[in-house]
Short mmCIF file of N, CA and C in Angstrom, two decimals:
data_model
loop_
_atom_site.label_atom_id
_atom_site.label_comp_id
_atom_site.label_asym_id
_atom_site.label_seq_id
_atom_site.Cartn_x
_atom_site.Cartn_y
_atom_site.Cartn_z
N LEU A 1066 99.60 135.82 60.77
CA LEU A 1066 98.67 135.16 61.67
C LEU A 1066 97.26 135.71 61.51
N THR A 1067 97.16 137.01 61.28
CA THR A 1067 95.85 137.63 61.08
C THR A 1067 95.16 137.06 59.86
N GLN A 1068 95.91 136.87 58.78
CA GLN A 1068 95.33 136.29 57.56
C GLN A 1068 94.95 134.84 57.76
N VAL A 1069 95.74 134.10 58.51
CA VAL A 1069 95.43 132.69 58.78
C VAL A 1069 94.14 132.58 59.58
N LEU A 1070 93.99 133.41 60.58
CA LEU A 1070 92.76 133.42 61.38
C LEU A 1070 91.56 133.81 60.52
N ALA A 1071 91.73 134.80 59.67
CA ALA A 1071 90.64 135.22 58.76
C ALA A 1071 90.26 134.08 57.82
N SER A 1072 91.25 133.34 57.34
CA SER A 1072 91.00 132.20 56.46
C SER A 1072 90.23 131.09 57.19
N ALA A 1073 90.59 130.84 58.45
CA ALA A 1073 89.88 129.84 59.24
C ALA A 1073 88.42 130.25 59.44
N LEU A 1074 88.19 131.51 59.76
CA LEU A 1074 86.82 132.00 59.94
C LEU A 1074 86.03 131.92 58.63
N HIS A 1075 86.70 132.20 57.52
CA HIS A 1075 86.03 132.09 56.23
C HIS A 1075 85.66 130.64 55.94
N GLN A 1076 86.54 129.71 56.24
CA GLN A 1076 86.25 128.28 56.04
C GLN A 1076 85.04 127.85 56.87
N LEU A 1077 84.89 128.43 58.03
CA LEU A 1077 83.79 128.07 58.93
C LEU A 1077 82.56 128.97 58.79
N LYS A 1078 82.55 129.80 57.77
CA LYS A 1078 81.49 130.81 57.60
C LYS A 1078 80.09 130.19 57.64
N SER A 1079 79.85 129.14 56.87
CA SER A 1079 78.52 128.52 56.86
C SER A 1079 78.18 127.87 58.19
N PRO A 1080 79.07 127.06 58.79
CA PRO A 1080 78.73 126.49 60.11
C PRO A 1080 78.51 127.56 61.18
N ILE A 1081 79.27 128.65 61.13
CA ILE A 1081 79.09 129.73 62.09
C ILE A 1081 77.70 130.34 61.92
N ARG A 1082 77.33 130.62 60.69
CA ARG A 1082 76.02 131.20 60.41
C ARG A 1082 74.91 130.25 60.87
N ALA A 1083 75.06 128.97 60.58
CA ALA A 1083 74.04 127.98 60.96
C ALA A 1083 73.95 127.82 62.49
N SER A 1084 75.06 128.00 63.17
CA SER A 1084 75.09 127.79 64.62
C SER A 1084 74.50 128.97 65.39
N ARG A 1085 74.38 130.11 64.76
CA ARG A 1085 73.88 131.33 65.41
C ARG A 1085 74.78 131.77 66.55
N VAL A 1086 76.04 131.38 66.47
CA VAL A 1086 77.02 131.82 67.45
C VAL A 1086 77.62 133.13 66.97
N ARG A 1087 77.73 134.08 67.88
CA ARG A 1087 78.31 135.38 67.56
C ARG A 1087 79.81 135.32 67.80
N ILE A 1088 80.59 135.67 66.78
CA ILE A 1088 82.04 135.74 66.90
C ILE A 1088 82.41 137.19 67.21
N VAL A 1089 83.13 137.38 68.30
CA VAL A 1089 83.54 138.72 68.73
C VAL A 1089 85.06 138.77 68.68
N GLN A 1090 85.58 139.81 68.01
CA GLN A 1090 87.02 140.02 67.94
C GLN A 1090 87.31 141.45 68.40
N PRO A 1091 87.42 141.64 69.72
CA PRO A 1091 87.66 142.99 70.21
C PRO A 1091 89.07 143.46 69.87
N GLY A 1092 89.23 144.75 69.89
CA GLY A 1092 90.55 145.31 69.65
C GLY A 1092 90.83 145.52 68.18
N PRO A 1093 91.97 146.16 67.91
CA PRO A 1093 92.33 146.43 66.52
C PRO A 1093 92.69 145.14 65.78
N ASN A 1094 92.44 145.13 64.51
CA ASN A 1094 92.74 143.97 63.67
C ASN A 1094 94.11 144.17 63.01
N GLU A 1095 95.10 144.41 63.84
CA GLU A 1095 96.43 144.70 63.31
C GLU A 1095 97.10 143.44 62.78
N LYS A 1096 97.95 143.64 61.79
CA LYS A 1096 98.66 142.52 61.20
C LYS A 1096 99.71 142.01 62.18
N CYS A 1097 99.91 140.72 62.13
CA CYS A 1097 100.88 140.09 63.01
C CYS A 1097 101.57 138.97 62.26
N THR A 1098 102.88 138.96 62.31
CA THR A 1098 103.65 137.95 61.60
C THR A 1098 104.43 137.11 62.59
N ILE A 1099 104.33 135.79 62.43
CA ILE A 1099 105.18 134.85 63.15
C ILE A 1099 105.70 133.86 62.13
N ARG A 1100 106.77 133.17 62.46
CA ARG A 1100 107.28 132.12 61.58
C ARG A 1100 106.45 130.87 61.80
N GLY A 1101 105.98 130.30 60.71
CA GLY A 1101 105.19 129.08 60.88
C GLY A 1101 104.56 128.62 59.59
N ASP A 1102 103.91 127.50 59.70
CA ASP A 1102 103.22 126.87 58.58
C ASP A 1102 101.76 127.30 58.62
N ALA A 1103 101.33 128.02 57.60
CA ALA A 1103 99.97 128.57 57.57
C ALA A 1103 98.90 127.48 57.63
N VAL A 1104 99.14 126.34 56.99
CA VAL A 1104 98.15 125.26 56.98
C VAL A 1104 97.96 124.70 58.39
N GLN A 1105 99.07 124.45 59.08
CA GLN A 1105 98.97 123.92 60.45
C GLN A 1105 98.28 124.92 61.37
N LEU A 1106 98.66 126.18 61.25
CA LEU A 1106 98.07 127.19 62.12
C LEU A 1106 96.57 127.39 61.82
N LYS A 1107 96.21 127.30 60.56
CA LYS A 1107 94.79 127.39 60.22
C LYS A 1107 94.01 126.24 60.86
N MET A 1108 94.60 125.05 60.85
CA MET A 1108 93.93 123.91 61.47
C MET A 1108 93.76 124.11 62.98
N VAL A 1109 94.72 124.78 63.61
CA VAL A 1109 94.58 125.10 65.04
C VAL A 1109 93.32 125.93 65.24
N PHE A 1110 93.19 127.00 64.48
CA PHE A 1110 92.04 127.89 64.64
C PHE A 1110 90.73 127.21 64.25
N VAL A 1111 90.74 126.47 63.16
CA VAL A 1111 89.52 125.76 62.73
C VAL A 1111 89.06 124.81 63.83
N ASN A 1112 89.98 124.03 64.37
CA ASN A 1112 89.61 123.07 65.42
C ASN A 1112 89.10 123.77 66.68
N LEU A 1113 89.80 124.81 67.13
CA LEU A 1113 89.36 125.48 68.35
C LEU A 1113 88.02 126.19 68.17
N ILE A 1114 87.81 126.82 67.03
CA ILE A 1114 86.55 127.51 66.79
C ILE A 1114 85.41 126.50 66.64
N GLN A 1115 85.67 125.40 65.92
CA GLN A 1115 84.64 124.36 65.77
C GLN A 1115 84.30 123.75 67.13
N ASN A 1116 85.31 123.46 67.95
CA ASN A 1116 85.05 122.94 69.29
C ASN A 1116 84.24 123.93 70.12
N ALA A 1117 84.55 125.21 69.99
CA ALA A 1117 83.81 126.23 70.73
C ALA A 1117 82.35 126.27 70.26
N MET A 1118 82.13 126.19 68.96
CA MET A 1118 80.75 126.17 68.45
C MET A 1118 80.00 124.95 68.98
N ASP A 1119 80.67 123.80 68.98
CA ASP A 1119 80.04 122.57 69.49
C ASP A 1119 79.72 122.70 70.98
N ALA A 1120 80.63 123.32 71.74
CA ALA A 1120 80.40 123.51 73.17
C ALA A 1120 79.22 124.43 73.43
N VAL A 1121 79.11 125.49 72.64
CA VAL A 1121 77.98 126.40 72.79
C VAL A 1121 76.68 125.66 72.44
N ALA A 1122 76.70 124.89 71.36
CA ALA A 1122 75.51 124.13 70.97
C ALA A 1122 75.13 123.12 72.05
N GLY A 1123 76.13 122.50 72.68
CA GLY A 1123 75.88 121.52 73.73
C GLY A 1123 75.41 122.12 75.04
N SER A 1124 75.51 123.43 75.16
CA SER A 1124 75.13 124.09 76.42
C SER A 1124 73.63 124.31 76.51
N GLY A 1125 72.94 124.18 75.39
CA GLY A 1125 71.49 124.39 75.38
C GLY A 1125 71.08 125.84 75.26
N LYS A 1126 72.05 126.74 75.17
CA LYS A 1126 71.73 128.16 75.02
C LYS A 1126 71.28 128.43 73.59
N LYS A 1127 70.29 129.30 73.45
CA LYS A 1127 69.79 129.62 72.10
C LYS A 1127 70.82 130.40 71.30
N ARG A 1128 71.55 131.27 71.99
CA ARG A 1128 72.60 132.06 71.33
C ARG A 1128 73.82 132.00 72.21
N GLY A 1129 74.95 131.96 71.57
CA GLY A 1129 76.19 131.93 72.32
C GLY A 1129 77.21 132.84 71.67
N ALA A 1130 78.36 132.90 72.30
CA ALA A 1130 79.41 133.77 71.77
C ALA A 1130 80.76 133.08 71.86
N ILE A 1131 81.60 133.43 70.92
CA ILE A 1131 83.00 133.03 70.92
C ILE A 1131 83.80 134.32 70.79
N VAL A 1132 84.74 134.51 71.70
CA VAL A 1132 85.60 135.69 71.66
C VAL A 1132 86.99 135.25 71.22
N ILE A 1133 87.53 135.94 70.23
CA ILE A 1133 88.88 135.68 69.75
C ILE A 1133 89.66 136.97 69.93
N GLU A 1134 90.60 136.94 70.88
CA GLU A 1134 91.39 138.13 71.18
C GLU A 1134 92.85 137.89 70.84
N ARG A 1135 93.52 138.96 70.45
CA ARG A 1135 94.96 138.90 70.18
C ARG A 1135 95.66 139.93 71.03
N ASN A 1136 96.80 139.54 71.57
CA ASN A 1136 97.65 140.45 72.31
C ASN A 1136 99.03 140.32 71.69
N ILE A 1137 99.49 141.38 71.07
CA ILE A 1137 100.76 141.35 70.33
C ILE A 1137 101.78 142.21 71.05
N THR A 1138 102.91 141.62 71.36
CA THR A 1138 104.02 142.37 71.94
C THR A 1138 105.26 142.13 71.09
N LYS A 1139 106.33 142.76 71.49
CA LYS A 1139 107.60 142.59 70.77
C LYS A 1139 108.06 141.13 70.82
N ASP A 1140 107.82 140.47 71.95
CA ASP A 1140 108.35 139.12 72.17
C ASP A 1140 107.39 137.99 71.86
N CYS A 1141 106.10 138.25 71.91
CA CYS A 1141 105.15 137.15 71.71
C CYS A 1141 103.82 137.63 71.17
N VAL A 1142 103.07 136.64 70.72
CA VAL A 1142 101.69 136.86 70.29
C VAL A 1142 100.84 135.88 71.07
N LYS A 1143 99.79 136.38 71.69
CA LYS A 1143 98.85 135.52 72.39
C LYS A 1143 97.51 135.63 71.66
N VAL A 1144 96.95 134.48 71.36
CA VAL A 1144 95.62 134.43 70.78
C VAL A 1144 94.75 133.65 71.75
N VAL A 1145 93.64 134.26 72.16
CA VAL A 1145 92.72 133.63 73.10
C VAL A 1145 91.42 133.32 72.37
N VAL A 1146 90.99 132.06 72.49
CA VAL A 1146 89.70 131.64 71.95
C VAL A 1146 88.88 131.17 73.14
N GLY A 1147 87.85 131.96 73.48
CA GLY A 1147 86.99 131.63 74.61
C GLY A 1147 85.54 131.54 74.15
N ASP A 1148 84.75 130.75 74.88
CA ASP A 1148 83.36 130.57 74.47
C ASP A 1148 82.42 130.58 75.67
N SER A 1149 81.14 130.64 75.36
CA SER A 1149 80.09 130.63 76.39
C SER A 1149 79.45 129.25 76.50
N GLY A 1150 80.19 128.23 76.12
CA GLY A 1150 79.67 126.86 76.11
C GLY A 1150 79.70 126.17 77.45
N THR A 1151 79.89 124.87 77.38
CA THR A 1151 79.79 124.01 78.56
C THR A 1151 81.02 124.02 79.44
N GLY A 1152 82.13 124.54 78.96
CA GLY A 1152 83.35 124.60 79.76
C GLY A 1152 84.25 123.40 79.53
N TRP A 1153 85.48 123.52 80.02
CA TRP A 1153 86.47 122.45 79.90
C TRP A 1153 86.08 121.34 80.87
N PRO A 1154 86.06 120.07 80.40
CA PRO A 1154 85.59 118.99 81.26
C PRO A 1154 86.54 118.64 82.41
N GLY A 1155 87.70 119.24 82.45
CA GLY A 1155 88.66 118.95 83.51
C GLY A 1155 89.80 118.11 83.00
N GLY A 1156 90.86 118.08 83.74
CA GLY A 1156 92.03 117.34 83.32
C GLY A 1156 92.95 118.20 82.47
N THR A 1157 94.12 117.64 82.20
CA THR A 1157 95.09 118.35 81.39
C THR A 1157 94.81 118.11 79.91
N LEU A 1158 95.45 118.90 79.08
CA LEU A 1158 95.31 118.71 77.64
C LEU A 1158 95.77 117.31 77.25
N ASP A 1159 96.90 116.88 77.80
CA ASP A 1159 97.41 115.55 77.47
C ASP A 1159 96.42 114.44 77.85
N GLU A 1160 95.73 114.61 78.96
CA GLU A 1160 94.74 113.61 79.38
C GLU A 1160 93.54 113.57 78.44
N MET A 1161 93.25 114.69 77.79
CA MET A 1161 92.07 114.77 76.92
C MET A 1161 92.36 114.41 75.46
N LEU A 1162 93.64 114.24 75.12
CA LEU A 1162 93.97 113.93 73.73
C LEU A 1162 93.34 112.60 73.32
N LEU A 1163 92.77 112.60 72.14
CA LEU A 1163 92.12 111.44 71.54
C LEU A 1163 90.95 110.93 72.37
N LYS A 1164 90.40 111.80 73.22
CA LYS A 1164 89.16 111.53 73.93
C LYS A 1164 88.17 112.58 73.46
N THR A 1165 86.91 112.30 73.64
CA THR A 1165 85.91 113.28 73.22
C THR A 1165 84.75 113.30 74.19
N THR A 1166 84.13 114.43 74.28
CA THR A 1166 82.90 114.57 75.05
C THR A 1166 81.71 114.79 74.12
N LYS A 1167 82.00 114.77 72.81
CA LYS A 1167 80.96 115.04 71.81
C LYS A 1167 80.48 113.73 71.18
N PRO A 1168 79.17 113.60 70.99
CA PRO A 1168 78.67 112.43 70.27
C PRO A 1168 79.26 112.40 68.86
N GLY A 1169 79.84 111.29 68.48
CA GLY A 1169 80.42 111.16 67.15
C GLY A 1169 81.78 111.80 67.00
N GLY A 1170 82.32 112.37 68.09
CA GLY A 1170 83.63 113.00 68.02
C GLY A 1170 84.74 111.96 68.15
N SER A 1171 85.93 112.33 67.69
CA SER A 1171 87.07 111.41 67.77
C SER A 1171 88.14 111.88 68.74
N GLY A 1172 88.13 113.16 69.09
CA GLY A 1172 89.15 113.72 69.96
C GLY A 1172 90.42 114.09 69.23
N ILE A 1173 90.45 113.90 67.93
CA ILE A 1173 91.67 114.17 67.18
C ILE A 1173 91.93 115.67 67.02
N GLY A 1174 90.90 116.49 67.12
CA GLY A 1174 91.06 117.93 66.94
C GLY A 1174 92.05 118.54 67.92
N LEU A 1175 91.95 118.19 69.19
CA LEU A 1175 92.89 118.72 70.18
C LEU A 1175 94.29 118.17 69.97
N TYR A 1176 94.39 116.96 69.47
CA TYR A 1176 95.71 116.39 69.14
C TYR A 1176 96.36 117.22 68.04
N VAL A 1177 95.58 117.59 67.03
CA VAL A 1177 96.08 118.43 65.93
C VAL A 1177 96.54 119.78 66.48
N VAL A 1178 95.74 120.38 67.37
CA VAL A 1178 96.09 121.67 67.97
C VAL A 1178 97.39 121.55 68.75
N LYS A 1179 97.50 120.57 69.60
CA LYS A 1179 98.69 120.40 70.43
C LYS A 1179 99.92 120.16 69.57
N THR A 1180 99.82 119.30 68.58
CA THR A 1180 100.96 118.99 67.71
C THR A 1180 101.41 120.23 66.94
N ALA A 1181 100.46 120.97 66.38
CA ALA A 1181 100.81 122.18 65.62
C ALA A 1181 101.46 123.22 66.52
N MET A 1182 100.96 123.37 67.73
CA MET A 1182 101.57 124.34 68.65
C MET A 1182 102.98 123.90 69.03
N GLU A 1183 103.19 122.63 69.25
CA GLU A 1183 104.54 122.13 69.54
C GLU A 1183 105.47 122.36 68.35
N ASN A 1184 104.96 122.15 67.14
CA ASN A 1184 105.75 122.38 65.94
C ASN A 1184 106.17 123.84 65.79
N HIS A 1185 105.44 124.74 66.43
CA HIS A 1185 105.72 126.17 66.35
C HIS A 1185 106.31 126.70 67.66
N ASN A 1186 106.81 125.79 68.49
CA ASN A 1186 107.38 126.15 69.80
C ASN A 1186 106.42 127.01 70.62
N GLY A 1187 105.14 126.76 70.44
CA GLY A 1187 104.12 127.51 71.15
C GLY A 1187 103.65 126.79 72.39
N LYS A 1188 102.78 127.45 73.11
CA LYS A 1188 102.26 126.90 74.35
C LYS A 1188 100.74 127.07 74.35
N ILE A 1189 100.04 126.12 74.96
CA ILE A 1189 98.59 126.19 75.12
C ILE A 1189 98.27 126.23 76.60
N ILE A 1190 97.45 127.18 76.99
CA ILE A 1190 97.00 127.28 78.37
C ILE A 1190 95.48 127.19 78.33
N ILE A 1191 94.91 126.28 79.11
CA ILE A 1191 93.46 126.08 79.13
C ILE A 1191 92.92 126.61 80.45
N ASP A 1192 91.82 127.35 80.36
CA ASP A 1192 91.25 127.96 81.55
C ASP A 1192 89.75 128.08 81.34
N ARG A 1193 89.09 128.68 82.31
CA ARG A 1193 87.67 128.97 82.20
C ARG A 1193 87.53 130.35 81.57
N SER A 1194 86.66 130.45 80.59
CA SER A 1194 86.41 131.72 79.91
C SER A 1194 85.54 132.62 80.78
N PRO A 1195 85.76 133.93 80.72
CA PRO A 1195 84.85 134.85 81.40
C PRO A 1195 83.40 134.71 80.89
N LEU A 1196 83.24 134.11 79.72
CA LEU A 1196 81.90 133.88 79.17
C LEU A 1196 81.23 132.65 79.77
N GLY A 1197 81.99 131.88 80.57
CA GLY A 1197 81.42 130.71 81.23
C GLY A 1197 81.88 129.38 80.66
N GLY A 1198 82.42 129.37 79.47
CA GLY A 1198 82.86 128.13 78.84
C GLY A 1198 84.36 127.93 78.99
N ALA A 1199 84.95 127.33 77.99
CA ALA A 1199 86.39 127.07 77.98
C ALA A 1199 87.13 128.22 77.32
N GLU A 1200 88.41 128.34 77.67
CA GLU A 1200 89.26 129.35 77.06
C GLU A 1200 90.61 128.70 76.75
N PHE A 1201 91.04 128.86 75.51
CA PHE A 1201 92.35 128.36 75.08
C PHE A 1201 93.22 129.57 74.77
N ARG A 1202 94.33 129.69 75.48
CA ARG A 1202 95.30 130.75 75.22
C ARG A 1202 96.47 130.12 74.47
N LEU A 1203 96.71 130.61 73.28
CA LEU A 1203 97.82 130.14 72.45
C LEU A 1203 98.92 131.18 72.53
N VAL A 1204 100.12 130.76 72.89
CA VAL A 1204 101.23 131.68 73.04
C VAL A 1204 102.29 131.32 72.00
N PHE A 1205 102.58 132.27 71.12
CA PHE A 1205 103.61 132.11 70.10
C PHE A 1205 104.75 133.04 70.44
N HIS A 1206 105.95 132.51 70.54
CA HIS A 1206 107.13 133.33 70.85
C HIS A 1206 107.67 133.95 69.58
N ARG A 1207 107.95 135.25 69.65
CA ARG A 1207 108.51 135.96 68.50
C ARG A 1207 109.98 136.25 68.70
N SER A 1208 110.49 136.00 69.90
CA SER A 1208 111.91 136.27 70.16
C SER A 1208 112.43 135.19 71.09
N THR A 1209 113.73 135.17 71.29
CA THR A 1209 114.33 134.18 72.17
C THR A 1209 114.15 134.53 73.63
N GLU A 1210 113.69 135.76 73.92
CA GLU A 1210 113.51 136.18 75.30
C GLU A 1210 112.26 135.56 75.94
N GLY A 1211 111.36 135.05 75.14
CA GLY A 1211 110.14 134.47 75.68
C GLY A 1211 109.13 135.55 76.06
N CYS A 1212 108.07 135.13 76.69
CA CYS A 1212 107.04 136.08 77.11
C CYS A 1212 106.26 135.50 78.27
N PRO A 1213 105.64 136.35 79.08
CA PRO A 1213 104.85 135.85 80.21
C PRO A 1213 103.58 135.17 79.70
N HIS A 1214 103.05 134.26 80.47
CA HIS A 1214 101.85 133.53 80.08
C HIS A 1214 100.65 134.19 80.70
#
């Protein structure tokens, strides 16, 4: 999962640089393995990071931040992508699928995220980020015991 996230950030290197958004990854960069399809998981991260960059750009702030945190336990891996953008517009993830708040957007990005997470028996929790924008918590189960959200 660590390599997949690094690959997604590398793919977005130029847009991140152009956006002047600061990517913060607190904590150790320890390796983490889950069963899954690397391409699908990379698309999850690419979509969430791109959406976060767009939200920061739409907020009118000259500089913004995206925080990507990982919490690894014996039973699960949680990856949190939070931003200092405009925040979640409200409603559930299912209500927002194939809808967009961005000019020229299609809304398909969140559909890709939701489908990939379902394919990996994962869960998505949407909340307000401590940075003021949206926060997506991705929960991947590593054991049959599950994990707290």
